[in-house]
Coordinates of C-alpha atoms in Angstrom, one line a residue:
Chain A
M1 CA 190.5 -52.4 161.9
S2 CA 190.1 -53.3 165.5
D3 CA 186.4 -52.8 165.6
S4 CA 186.1 -56.4 166.8
S5 CA 185.6 -55.2 170.4
E6 CA 182.4 -53.5 169.4
T7 CA 180.4 -56.6 168.9
P8 CA 176.7 -55.9 169.7
N9 CA 176.3 -59.2 171.6
V10 CA 178.6 -59.5 174.6
A11 CA 177.8 -63.1 175.5
E12 CA 178.4 -64.2 171.9
A13 CA 181.6 -62.2 171.8
S14 CA 183.1 -63.8 174.9
G15 CA 182.1 -67.3 173.6
E16 CA 183.9 -66.3 170.4
A17 CA 187.1 -65.6 172.2
Q18 CA 187.3 -69.1 173.6
E19 CA 186.5 -70.6 170.2
G20 CA 189.2 -68.6 168.5
I21 CA 192.7 -69.9 167.8
D22 CA 194.5 -69.2 171.0
T23 CA 197.9 -70.8 170.5
G24 CA 199.7 -67.7 171.8
S25 CA 202.0 -67.3 168.8
P26 CA 202.0 -63.8 167.4
L27 CA 201.1 -65.0 163.9
A28 CA 198.1 -66.9 165.1
G29 CA 197.0 -63.9 167.2
F30 CA 197.2 -61.7 164.1
A31 CA 195.2 -64.1 162.0
N32 CA 192.7 -64.3 164.8
R33 CA 192.3 -60.5 164.8
L34 CA 191.8 -60.5 161.1
L35 CA 189.3 -63.3 161.1
K36 CA 187.4 -62.3 164.1
P37 CA 185.4 -59.5 162.5
L38 CA 184.5 -61.9 159.7
R39 CA 183.2 -64.5 162.1
D40 CA 181.4 -61.9 164.0
F41 CA 179.8 -60.8 160.7
V42 CA 178.6 -64.2 159.9
K43 CA 177.1 -64.7 163.4
A44 CA 175.4 -61.3 163.6
D45 CA 171.8 -60.7 162.9
T46 CA 170.7 -58.4 160.0
P47 CA 171.0 -55.0 161.7
G48 CA 174.3 -56.1 163.1
R49 CA 175.6 -57.1 159.7
I50 CA 174.5 -53.9 158.1
D51 CA 176.3 -52.0 160.9
K52 CA 179.5 -54.0 160.4
A53 CA 179.4 -53.6 156.6
G54 CA 178.8 -49.9 157.0
K55 CA 181.8 -49.5 159.3
A56 CA 184.0 -51.6 157.1
A57 CA 183.0 -49.6 154.0
L58 CA 184.1 -46.4 155.7
I59 CA 187.7 -47.7 155.8
L60 CA 187.9 -47.3 152.0
P61 CA 187.7 -43.5 151.8
T62 CA 190.0 -43.2 154.7
M63 CA 192.6 -45.4 153.1
A64 CA 192.1 -43.6 149.8
S65 CA 192.9 -40.2 151.1
T66 CA 195.9 -41.4 153.1
L67 CA 197.1 -43.5 150.2
I68 CA 197.0 -40.7 147.7
I69 CA 199.4 -38.6 149.8
I70 CA 201.8 -41.6 150.1
L71 CA 201.6 -42.3 146.4
I72 CA 202.3 -38.6 145.5
L73 CA 205.3 -38.7 147.8
G74 CA 206.5 -41.9 146.2
F75 CA 205.9 -40.6 142.7
L76 CA 207.9 -37.4 143.4
W77 CA 210.7 -39.5 144.9
Y78 CA 210.7 -41.8 141.9
E79 CA 210.9 -38.8 139.4
A80 CA 213.5 -37.0 141.4
T81 CA 215.9 -39.9 141.8
P82 CA 217.8 -39.4 138.5
I83 CA 219.1 -36.0 139.4
F84 CA 220.2 -37.2 142.8
L85 CA 222.1 -40.2 141.3
D86 CA 223.6 -38.3 138.3
P87 CA 227.2 -37.2 138.7
S88 CA 226.3 -33.6 137.6
G89 CA 223.6 -33.5 140.3
G90 CA 223.7 -35.4 143.5
P91 CA 222.4 -34.2 146.9
G92 CA 224.7 -31.2 146.6
I93 CA 222.2 -29.5 144.4
I94 CA 220.3 -28.5 147.5
V95 CA 223.1 -26.1 148.5
S96 CA 224.4 -25.2 145.1
P97 CA 223.2 -21.8 143.9
T98 CA 223.8 -22.2 140.2
W99 CA 220.8 -23.2 138.1
D100 CA 221.8 -23.5 134.4
P101 CA 220.3 -26.3 132.5
N102 CA 222.4 -25.5 129.4
R103 CA 225.5 -26.4 131.3
N104 CA 223.8 -29.2 133.3
L105 CA 224.0 -27.3 136.5
Y106 CA 220.9 -27.8 138.7
G107 CA 221.6 -26.0 142.0
I108 CA 218.3 -25.2 143.6
A109 CA 219.5 -23.3 146.7
I110 CA 218.3 -20.0 145.1
F111 CA 214.7 -21.2 145.0
I112 CA 214.8 -22.6 148.6
V113 CA 216.2 -19.3 149.8
G114 CA 213.7 -17.4 147.8
S115 CA 210.8 -19.4 149.2
F116 CA 212.0 -19.1 152.7
L117 CA 212.4 -15.4 152.5
C118 CA 209.0 -14.8 150.9
T119 CA 207.3 -17.0 153.4
G120 CA 209.2 -15.4 156.3
I121 CA 208.3 -11.9 155.2
A122 CA 204.7 -12.9 154.7
I123 CA 204.4 -14.6 158.0
G124 CA 206.2 -11.8 159.7
I125 CA 203.6 -9.3 158.5
A126 CA 200.5 -11.5 158.5
V127 CA 200.7 -13.1 161.9
P128 CA 201.2 -10.0 164.1
L129 CA 198.7 -8.0 162.1
G130 CA 196.2 -10.9 161.9
V131 CA 196.4 -11.8 165.5
S132 CA 196.0 -8.2 166.6
G133 CA 193.0 -7.9 164.3
A134 CA 191.6 -11.2 165.7
I135 CA 192.0 -9.9 169.3
F136 CA 190.0 -6.8 168.4
L137 CA 187.3 -8.9 166.7
S138 CA 186.8 -11.3 169.6
E139 CA 187.4 -9.0 172.5
F140 CA 186.4 -5.5 171.8
C141 CA 184.2 -5.5 168.7
P142 CA 180.4 -5.2 168.8
M143 CA 178.7 -8.4 167.6
R144 CA 177.2 -7.0 164.4
L145 CA 180.4 -5.4 163.2
R146 CA 182.2 -8.7 163.9
T147 CA 179.8 -10.7 161.8
L148 CA 180.2 -8.2 158.9
I149 CA 184.0 -8.2 159.1
K150 CA 184.2 -11.9 159.3
M151 CA 182.0 -12.3 156.3
I152 CA 184.2 -10.0 154.3
M153 CA 187.3 -11.9 155.5
E154 CA 185.8 -15.2 154.5
M155 CA 185.1 -13.7 151.1
M156 CA 188.7 -12.5 150.8
A157 CA 190.0 -16.0 151.6
A158 CA 188.0 -17.3 148.6
I159 CA 189.5 -14.9 146.0
P160 CA 191.6 -16.8 143.5
S161 CA 195.3 -16.1 143.8
I162 CA 195.5 -15.0 140.2
V163 CA 193.3 -12.1 141.1
Y164 CA 195.6 -11.1 143.9
G165 CA 198.5 -11.5 141.5
L166 CA 196.9 -9.3 138.9
W167 CA 196.1 -6.6 141.4
A168 CA 199.6 -6.7 142.8
Y169 CA 201.1 -6.6 139.3
V170 CA 199.2 -3.4 138.3
V171 CA 199.0 -1.7 141.6
M172 CA 201.5 -2.8 144.2
V173 CA 204.5 -3.3 141.9
P174 CA 204.3 0.2 140.5
Y175 CA 203.7 1.5 144.0
I176 CA 206.9 -0.1 145.2
R177 CA 208.8 1.2 142.2
N178 CA 207.5 4.8 142.3
V179 CA 206.7 5.5 145.9
M180 CA 208.0 3.0 148.4
A181 CA 211.5 2.5 147.1
P182 CA 212.4 6.2 146.5
E183 CA 210.8 7.1 149.8
L184 CA 212.6 4.4 151.9
Q185 CA 215.9 5.1 150.2
S186 CA 215.8 8.8 150.5
N187 CA 214.7 9.4 154.1
L188 CA 217.3 9.7 156.7
L189 CA 215.8 7.2 159.1
T190 CA 215.8 4.2 156.7
S191 CA 218.1 5.1 153.8
W192 CA 221.2 3.5 155.4
M193 CA 219.5 0.2 156.1
P194 CA 221.1 -2.6 153.9
W195 CA 217.8 -4.3 153.2
F196 CA 216.4 -1.2 151.5
Q197 CA 219.3 -0.7 149.0
G198 CA 219.4 -1.3 145.3
S199 CA 217.4 -0.1 142.3
T200 CA 214.2 -1.8 141.5
N201 CA 211.5 -2.0 138.9
G202 CA 209.0 -3.0 141.6
L203 CA 209.2 -6.8 140.9
S204 CA 210.8 -7.8 144.1
L205 CA 211.1 -10.0 147.1
L206 CA 209.1 -7.4 149.0
A207 CA 206.3 -7.5 146.5
G208 CA 206.1 -11.3 146.8
G209 CA 206.2 -11.1 150.6
L210 CA 203.6 -8.4 150.7
I211 CA 201.1 -10.0 148.4
L212 CA 201.5 -13.3 150.3
A213 CA 200.9 -11.5 153.6
I214 CA 197.7 -10.0 152.2
M215 CA 196.5 -13.4 151.0
L216 CA 197.2 -15.0 154.4
L217 CA 195.6 -12.3 156.5
P218 CA 192.0 -13.4 156.2
T219 CA 192.9 -17.0 157.1
V220 CA 195.0 -15.8 160.1
V221 CA 192.3 -13.4 161.3
T222 CA 189.3 -15.8 161.0
I223 CA 190.9 -18.9 162.5
T224 CA 192.6 -16.9 165.3
S225 CA 189.4 -15.1 166.2
D226 CA 187.5 -18.3 166.2
A227 CA 190.1 -19.8 168.6
L228 CA 189.9 -16.7 170.8
L229 CA 186.1 -16.9 170.9
T230 CA 186.2 -20.4 172.2
V231 CA 187.9 -19.3 175.4
P232 CA 185.3 -19.5 178.1
R233 CA 183.8 -16.3 179.4
T234 CA 184.4 -17.3 183.0
L235 CA 188.2 -17.2 182.4
R236 CA 187.9 -13.6 181.2
E237 CA 185.7 -12.8 184.3
A238 CA 188.2 -14.4 186.6
S239 CA 190.9 -12.2 185.3
L240 CA 188.8 -9.1 185.4
A241 CA 187.7 -9.9 189.0
L242 CA 191.4 -9.9 190.0
G243 CA 191.6 -6.3 188.8
A244 CA 193.0 -6.8 185.3
T245 CA 192.0 -4.4 182.5
Q246 CA 190.3 -5.8 179.5
S247 CA 193.5 -5.5 177.4
E248 CA 195.5 -7.3 180.0
T249 CA 192.9 -10.0 180.1
A250 CA 192.9 -10.3 176.3
R251 CA 196.7 -10.5 176.1
K252 CA 197.6 -12.6 179.1
I253 CA 194.6 -14.9 179.5
V254 CA 192.6 -15.1 176.3
L255 CA 195.5 -15.1 173.9
S256 CA 197.5 -17.5 176.1
A257 CA 194.6 -19.9 176.5
A258 CA 194.0 -19.9 172.7
L259 CA 197.6 -20.2 171.8
P260 CA 197.3 -23.8 170.4
G261 CA 194.5 -22.5 168.1
V262 CA 196.6 -19.6 167.0
G263 CA 199.4 -22.1 166.3
A264 CA 197.0 -24.0 164.1
A265 CA 196.2 -20.7 162.2
I266 CA 199.9 -20.2 161.6
V267 CA 200.5 -23.7 160.4
L268 CA 197.8 -23.3 157.8
S269 CA 199.2 -20.1 156.6
L270 CA 202.7 -21.5 156.5
G271 CA 201.6 -24.3 154.3
R272 CA 199.7 -22.0 152.0
A273 CA 202.6 -19.5 151.9
V274 CA 205.2 -22.0 150.9
G275 CA 203.0 -23.6 148.3
E276 CA 201.5 -20.4 146.8
T277 CA 202.4 -20.1 143.1
M278 CA 200.5 -17.8 140.9
A279 CA 200.6 -14.4 142.7
I280 CA 204.2 -14.9 143.7
L281 CA 205.2 -15.9 140.1
M282 CA 203.7 -12.6 138.8
V283 CA 205.4 -10.2 141.2
T284 CA 208.8 -11.5 142.2
G285 CA 210.6 -10.9 138.9
N286 CA 211.9 -14.5 138.7
S287 CA 215.6 -13.9 138.1
L288 CA 218.2 -16.5 139.0
Q289 CA 219.8 -14.8 142.0
I290 CA 219.8 -14.9 145.7
P291 CA 218.1 -11.6 146.9
Y292 CA 220.3 -9.5 149.1
T293 CA 217.8 -6.6 149.7
L294 CA 214.0 -6.4 149.8
F295 CA 214.0 -4.7 146.4
D296 CA 216.0 -7.5 144.7
T297 CA 214.1 -9.9 142.4
T298 CA 213.8 -13.4 143.5
Y299 CA 212.8 -16.9 142.3
V300 CA 210.7 -19.3 144.5
M301 CA 210.4 -23.0 144.2
T302 CA 206.9 -23.1 142.9
S303 CA 207.7 -20.5 140.2
I304 CA 210.6 -22.4 138.7
I305 CA 208.5 -25.5 138.4
T306 CA 205.6 -23.7 136.7
N307 CA 207.9 -21.7 134.4
Q308 CA 210.2 -24.5 133.2
L309 CA 208.2 -27.7 133.3
G310 CA 207.1 -27.2 129.7
Y311 CA 210.7 -26.9 128.3
A312 CA 212.2 -29.5 130.6
F313 CA 210.0 -32.4 129.7
V314 CA 212.3 -33.8 127.0
F315 CA 215.5 -33.4 129.0
P316 CA 215.4 -36.2 131.6
L317 CA 217.9 -34.6 134.0
W318 CA 216.3 -31.1 133.9
R319 CA 212.9 -32.6 134.4
S320 CA 214.1 -34.7 137.2
A321 CA 215.7 -31.6 138.8
L322 CA 212.3 -29.9 138.8
F323 CA 210.7 -32.9 140.5
A324 CA 213.5 -32.6 143.1
V325 CA 212.4 -29.1 143.7
A326 CA 208.8 -30.3 144.2
L327 CA 209.9 -33.1 146.5
I328 CA 211.9 -30.7 148.7
L329 CA 208.9 -28.3 148.7
L330 CA 206.7 -31.1 149.9
I331 CA 209.2 -32.2 152.5
I332 CA 209.6 -28.6 153.8
S333 CA 205.8 -28.2 154.2
I334 CA 205.6 -31.6 155.9
C335 CA 208.3 -30.4 158.3
F336 CA 206.5 -27.2 159.0
T337 CA 203.3 -29.1 159.8
V338 CA 205.1 -31.6 162.1
V339 CA 207.0 -28.9 164.0
A340 CA 203.8 -26.9 164.4
K341 CA 201.9 -30.0 165.6
L342 CA 204.5 -30.6 168.2
F343 CA 204.3 -27.0 169.3
I344 CA 200.5 -27.2 169.5
R345 CA 200.8 -30.5 171.5
W346 CA 203.3 -28.9 173.9
G347 CA 201.0 -25.9 174.2
M348 CA 198.0 -28.1 175.0
K349 CA 200.0 -30.1 177.5
T350 CA 201.2 -27.1 179.5
R351 CA 197.7 -25.7 179.5
G352 CA 196.2 -28.9 180.8
Y353 CA 193.9 -29.4 177.8
I354 CA 195.2 -32.9 177.2
Chain B
M1 CA 173.0 -1.4 212.8
V2 CA 175.2 1.6 212.1
E3 CA 177.5 1.0 215.0
I4 CA 178.9 -2.2 213.4
S5 CA 181.9 -1.7 211.2
H6 CA 181.4 -3.0 207.8
N7 CA 183.3 -2.9 204.5
I8 CA 180.3 -3.0 202.2
E9 CA 177.0 -1.2 202.5
I10 CA 174.2 -1.0 199.9
H11 CA 171.6 1.8 199.9
N12 CA 168.5 1.7 197.8
L13 CA 170.1 -0.4 195.1
S14 CA 168.0 -1.1 192.0
T15 CA 169.4 -2.6 188.8
W16 CA 168.1 -3.3 185.3
F17 CA 169.2 -5.3 182.4
G18 CA 167.7 -3.4 179.5
S19 CA 164.1 -2.8 180.6
K20 CA 164.0 -5.8 182.9
K21 CA 164.3 -4.8 186.6
I22 CA 166.4 -7.3 188.5
L23 CA 167.0 -5.9 191.9
R24 CA 164.4 -3.7 193.7
D25 CA 165.4 -1.1 196.1
I26 CA 167.8 -3.2 198.2
T27 CA 169.4 -1.8 201.4
C28 CA 171.7 -3.9 203.5
Y29 CA 175.2 -4.2 204.8
F30 CA 177.8 -7.0 205.1
R31 CA 179.5 -7.3 208.4
D32 CA 183.3 -7.7 208.6
N33 CA 184.9 -11.0 209.5
S34 CA 181.7 -12.9 209.1
V35 CA 179.9 -14.9 206.4
T36 CA 176.8 -13.4 204.9
A37 CA 174.7 -15.8 202.9
I38 CA 172.5 -14.4 200.1
M39 CA 170.0 -17.1 199.4
G40 CA 167.0 -17.3 197.2
P41 CA 165.5 -19.3 194.3
S42 CA 167.1 -19.3 190.8
G43 CA 166.7 -16.1 189.0
C44 CA 166.0 -13.9 192.0
G45 CA 169.0 -11.7 191.4
K46 CA 171.5 -13.2 193.8
S47 CA 174.3 -13.3 191.3
T48 CA 173.4 -9.9 189.9
L49 CA 173.7 -8.4 193.4
L50 CA 177.1 -10.1 193.9
R51 CA 178.3 -8.8 190.5
T52 CA 177.2 -5.3 191.3
L53 CA 179.5 -5.3 194.3
N54 CA 182.6 -5.7 192.2
R55 CA 181.2 -4.0 189.1
L56 CA 181.4 -7.1 187.0
N57 CA 178.0 -6.1 185.6
D58 CA 179.6 -3.1 184.0
L59 CA 180.6 -5.4 181.1
V60 CA 177.0 -5.9 180.1
P61 CA 176.1 -3.0 177.9
S62 CA 172.4 -3.0 178.9
F63 CA 173.2 -2.9 182.6
R64 CA 171.8 0.1 184.5
R65 CA 171.8 0.9 188.2
E66 CA 170.3 3.3 190.8
G67 CA 171.3 3.7 194.4
V68 CA 174.6 3.6 196.2
V69 CA 177.1 0.8 196.9
L70 CA 179.7 1.9 199.5
F71 CA 183.0 0.1 200.0
R72 CA 184.7 1.4 203.1
G73 CA 182.6 4.5 202.9
Q74 CA 183.4 5.3 199.3
D75 CA 180.8 5.1 196.5
I76 CA 182.2 2.5 194.1
Y77 CA 180.2 3.8 191.2
K78 CA 181.3 7.4 191.7
P79 CA 182.8 8.8 188.5
G80 CA 186.5 8.6 188.6
S81 CA 186.8 5.8 191.1
S82 CA 189.0 3.0 189.8
V83 CA 187.2 -0.2 189.0
Y84 CA 190.5 -2.1 188.8
E85 CA 191.5 -0.9 192.3
L86 CA 188.1 -2.0 193.5
R87 CA 188.2 -5.4 192.0
K88 CA 191.7 -5.9 193.5
R89 CA 190.1 -5.2 196.9
I90 CA 187.1 -7.4 196.4
G91 CA 187.9 -10.9 195.3
M92 CA 185.6 -13.2 193.6
V93 CA 185.1 -17.0 193.4
F94 CA 182.8 -18.3 190.7
Q95 CA 180.3 -21.1 190.4
K96 CA 182.3 -23.4 188.3
P97 CA 186.1 -23.7 189.0
N98 CA 187.8 -21.6 186.4
P99 CA 191.5 -22.0 186.8
F100 CA 193.5 -20.3 184.0
P101 CA 195.0 -22.8 181.6
M102 CA 198.5 -22.5 183.0
S103 CA 200.5 -23.9 185.9
V104 CA 199.3 -23.8 189.5
R105 CA 202.0 -21.4 190.4
D106 CA 201.2 -19.1 187.4
N107 CA 197.6 -19.1 188.4
I108 CA 198.4 -17.7 191.8
M109 CA 201.1 -15.3 190.6
Y110 CA 198.8 -13.8 187.9
G111 CA 197.1 -11.3 190.2
P112 CA 200.1 -10.1 192.2
K113 CA 202.1 -9.7 188.9
L114 CA 199.3 -7.6 187.5
H115 CA 199.5 -5.3 190.4
G116 CA 203.3 -4.8 190.2
V117 CA 204.9 -7.5 192.4
K118 CA 208.1 -8.4 190.6
D119 CA 210.3 -9.9 193.2
D120 CA 210.6 -13.7 192.8
N121 CA 211.0 -14.4 196.5
E122 CA 207.9 -12.3 197.3
L123 CA 205.9 -14.1 194.6
D124 CA 207.0 -17.5 195.9
K125 CA 205.9 -16.4 199.4
I126 CA 202.5 -15.2 198.0
V127 CA 202.0 -18.6 196.3
E128 CA 202.7 -20.5 199.4
D129 CA 200.7 -18.2 201.7
S130 CA 197.6 -18.2 199.4
L131 CA 197.7 -21.9 198.9
K132 CA 198.0 -22.5 202.6
R133 CA 195.1 -20.2 203.3
A134 CA 193.0 -22.1 200.8
A135 CA 194.0 -25.4 202.4
L136 CA 195.6 -26.6 199.2
W137 CA 199.3 -26.3 199.9
D138 CA 199.9 -29.8 201.2
E139 CA 198.2 -31.4 198.2
V140 CA 199.9 -29.4 195.4
K141 CA 203.2 -28.2 196.9
D142 CA 205.1 -30.8 194.8
E143 CA 203.2 -30.1 191.6
L144 CA 203.2 -26.3 191.4
D145 CA 204.4 -26.4 187.8
Q146 CA 201.7 -28.8 186.6
P147 CA 198.8 -27.3 184.6
A148 CA 196.0 -26.3 186.9
P149 CA 193.2 -27.9 184.8
N150 CA 194.7 -31.3 185.7
L151 CA 193.7 -30.9 189.4
S152 CA 190.4 -32.4 190.6
G153 CA 187.3 -30.3 190.6
G154 CA 187.5 -29.5 194.4
Q155 CA 191.2 -28.8 194.2
Q156 CA 190.5 -26.5 191.2
Q157 CA 187.9 -24.5 193.2
R158 CA 190.3 -24.2 196.2
L159 CA 192.9 -23.0 193.7
C160 CA 190.5 -20.4 192.5
I161 CA 190.0 -19.3 196.2
A162 CA 193.7 -19.1 196.6
R163 CA 194.0 -17.1 193.4
A164 CA 191.4 -14.7 194.7
L165 CA 193.3 -14.4 198.0
S166 CA 196.6 -13.8 196.3
V167 CA 196.0 -10.0 196.0
D168 CA 194.9 -10.0 199.6
P169 CA 191.4 -8.5 199.3
P170 CA 189.5 -7.7 202.5
V171 CA 186.3 -8.9 200.9
L172 CA 185.6 -12.2 199.2
L173 CA 182.5 -12.7 197.0
M174 CA 181.5 -16.3 196.4
D175 CA 178.9 -17.2 193.7
E176 CA 177.6 -20.7 194.6
P177 CA 181.2 -21.9 195.0
V178 CA 180.3 -25.5 195.7
S179 CA 177.3 -26.2 193.5
S180 CA 179.3 -27.9 190.8
L181 CA 181.3 -30.1 193.2
D182 CA 180.9 -33.5 194.8
P183 CA 179.7 -33.6 198.4
L184 CA 183.2 -34.4 199.8
S185 CA 184.9 -31.5 198.0
A186 CA 181.9 -29.3 198.9
G187 CA 182.3 -30.1 202.6
K188 CA 186.0 -29.2 202.4
I189 CA 185.2 -25.8 200.9
E190 CA 182.5 -25.1 203.4
E191 CA 185.0 -25.7 206.2
L192 CA 187.4 -23.4 204.4
I193 CA 184.8 -20.7 204.2
V194 CA 184.2 -20.8 207.9
E195 CA 188.0 -20.8 208.5
L196 CA 188.5 -17.8 206.1
K197 CA 186.0 -15.6 207.8
K198 CA 188.5 -14.8 210.6
D199 CA 190.3 -12.6 208.1
Y200 CA 187.9 -11.8 205.4
T201 CA 184.4 -10.4 204.9
I202 CA 182.7 -13.2 202.9
I203 CA 179.5 -12.8 200.9
L204 CA 178.3 -16.2 199.8
V205 CA 175.5 -16.6 197.2
T206 CA 173.8 -19.9 197.5
H207 CA 170.4 -21.5 196.7
N208 CA 171.1 -24.2 199.2
V209 CA 169.4 -23.3 202.5
Q210 CA 171.2 -26.0 204.5
Q211 CA 174.5 -24.7 203.4
A212 CA 173.6 -21.2 204.2
F213 CA 172.7 -22.3 207.7
R214 CA 175.8 -24.3 208.1
V215 CA 178.3 -21.7 207.2
S216 CA 176.8 -18.2 207.5
D217 CA 176.4 -15.7 210.4
E218 CA 174.0 -13.5 208.7
A219 CA 171.6 -14.3 205.9
A220 CA 169.7 -12.4 203.4
F221 CA 166.7 -13.9 201.6
L222 CA 166.2 -12.5 198.1
Y223 CA 162.9 -13.2 196.3
L224 CA 162.1 -11.8 192.8
G225 CA 164.7 -9.1 193.2
E226 CA 163.4 -8.0 196.5
L227 CA 165.2 -8.3 199.8
V228 CA 162.6 -10.1 201.8
E229 CA 164.5 -10.7 205.0
F230 CA 167.9 -9.9 206.4
N231 CA 168.8 -11.0 209.8
S232 CA 171.2 -13.2 211.7
T233 CA 171.2 -16.7 210.3
K234 CA 170.1 -18.2 213.7
K235 CA 167.0 -16.0 213.8
I236 CA 166.1 -16.8 210.2
A237 CA 166.5 -20.5 210.8
V238 CA 164.5 -20.5 213.9
A239 CA 161.9 -17.9 213.4
P240 CA 161.6 -16.4 209.9
Q241 CA 159.6 -13.1 210.0
D242 CA 158.2 -13.3 206.5
E243 CA 156.1 -16.2 205.2
R244 CA 158.0 -16.2 201.9
T245 CA 161.2 -16.8 203.8
E246 CA 159.6 -19.6 205.7
A247 CA 158.2 -21.1 202.5
F248 CA 161.7 -21.0 201.0
I249 CA 163.6 -22.5 203.9
T250 CA 161.1 -25.3 204.4
G251 CA 161.3 -26.1 200.7
R252 CA 157.9 -25.0 199.5
I253 CA 159.3 -22.5 197.0
G254 CA 162.7 -22.5 195.3

């Protein structure tokens, strides 16, 4: 709220400063800072007053959006407290793998592991694929084709997740069951690998990771290629003029220069991956176990909340455990964002952007 | 003129962007170990000429060319001749300083690393040599790991010169290298250009007549894509042969 320095009339403002309470105590200083805009408002002419009122009014929406996040966090915290205080729960639930509300066991490790694995697989597929695609779009693709592909990508990003889920359920899951699993488990090259073992009905960790990856791809591609396109042409020319090929330039100069932007694309997809519910719910099988192979079923944090909230509402502890899952989910995604922001800041510093 | 040794010769060069003819039948040479200034008003094709010499125009799909450009007797546009090898031998400095967004050291090491220099000691030596040649070493030797974009504009441009020198090209193309700099930094770079001509063939594009007179040995005046006059700078300064040249250097056109 320190717009006090932006008084339109300089002479008046300096006069004001001498008038103000100047006892030197911090409290008086604070009161002065609060009152000064008010006094400025009274002294200003009509356009000045409208200006000040307008600026002040803009504080409201800003505060509102910030406040909502804080309130949600507080609300989750409040709702999750019982399970953390109860003797049958406690902070240990985060590492306990047994979720059995009938026996008052609320270990949520399964869901945390499931979410991390799904997100990991999705990011592991979507980021390399998406970044490569973005490099093609920004560096080697003719303008018209690029416009067309980007339009399609943006449309893909707008498809509701239930649609992706339905498609995965009727196409991808049977494909994994009938083609992928038998193939990967029979061929010499991959059949010995531990992560390809186990029988499957198609509903699996792999299905969840794959559908998430498909959903993330458009975001990764569009944001990354936008970031690559903002790299100035003169940087590309400088690299080429040193005898670099176009692919060396794309890799070593353009991608490196746009790394903070690429980081931003990854943050967005991480947040979306961890929070994605519907499609994942439909294809992961949702059984209470920690998956040991890609073909095992799994249960993610968002799914357990969606599936059990209806039953849990009359059992305070059960309900509270679900809120604990939500709280941890929120904390995880905040952590992702903070870490990514730090990475982006570091990237911008080493590149001399800030 | 044939008796003089020169790295680059141009014979009957004409270029087009799409259907627009940019350069018209240009024939000239660039003498070794001297500065040749290409001057002319904006849009006369100076930069196009420069970018034809290291084939940077190849990136523009509508670019078309007729005539021959020889680098050490070899036609650079001959099918099968390596454009990457050529660009390694012909360095370029651009109008605006364009350091890569990485450390000062990495900026210099980029070129040598591309061309296969792996030894750390050798790379360090290249960094030091290039920066010394570009008269930047004393200013940045303690901040080699700072990001290059944090340097001042003039330092950035000298860094770009050092970067171009890092792969040791016999020829250096400069596309209005000081036009975006303050007078003090511009002066430093002009001094540097004169210093560098001992070891390099320098082709300097400029629209600033005074600058061309200050630093160049030979000068070419380009007007509407045509090479109007090409002579030693002294002769052009004192007694231009063509009235368009005279009009340009006295400030009536341009």
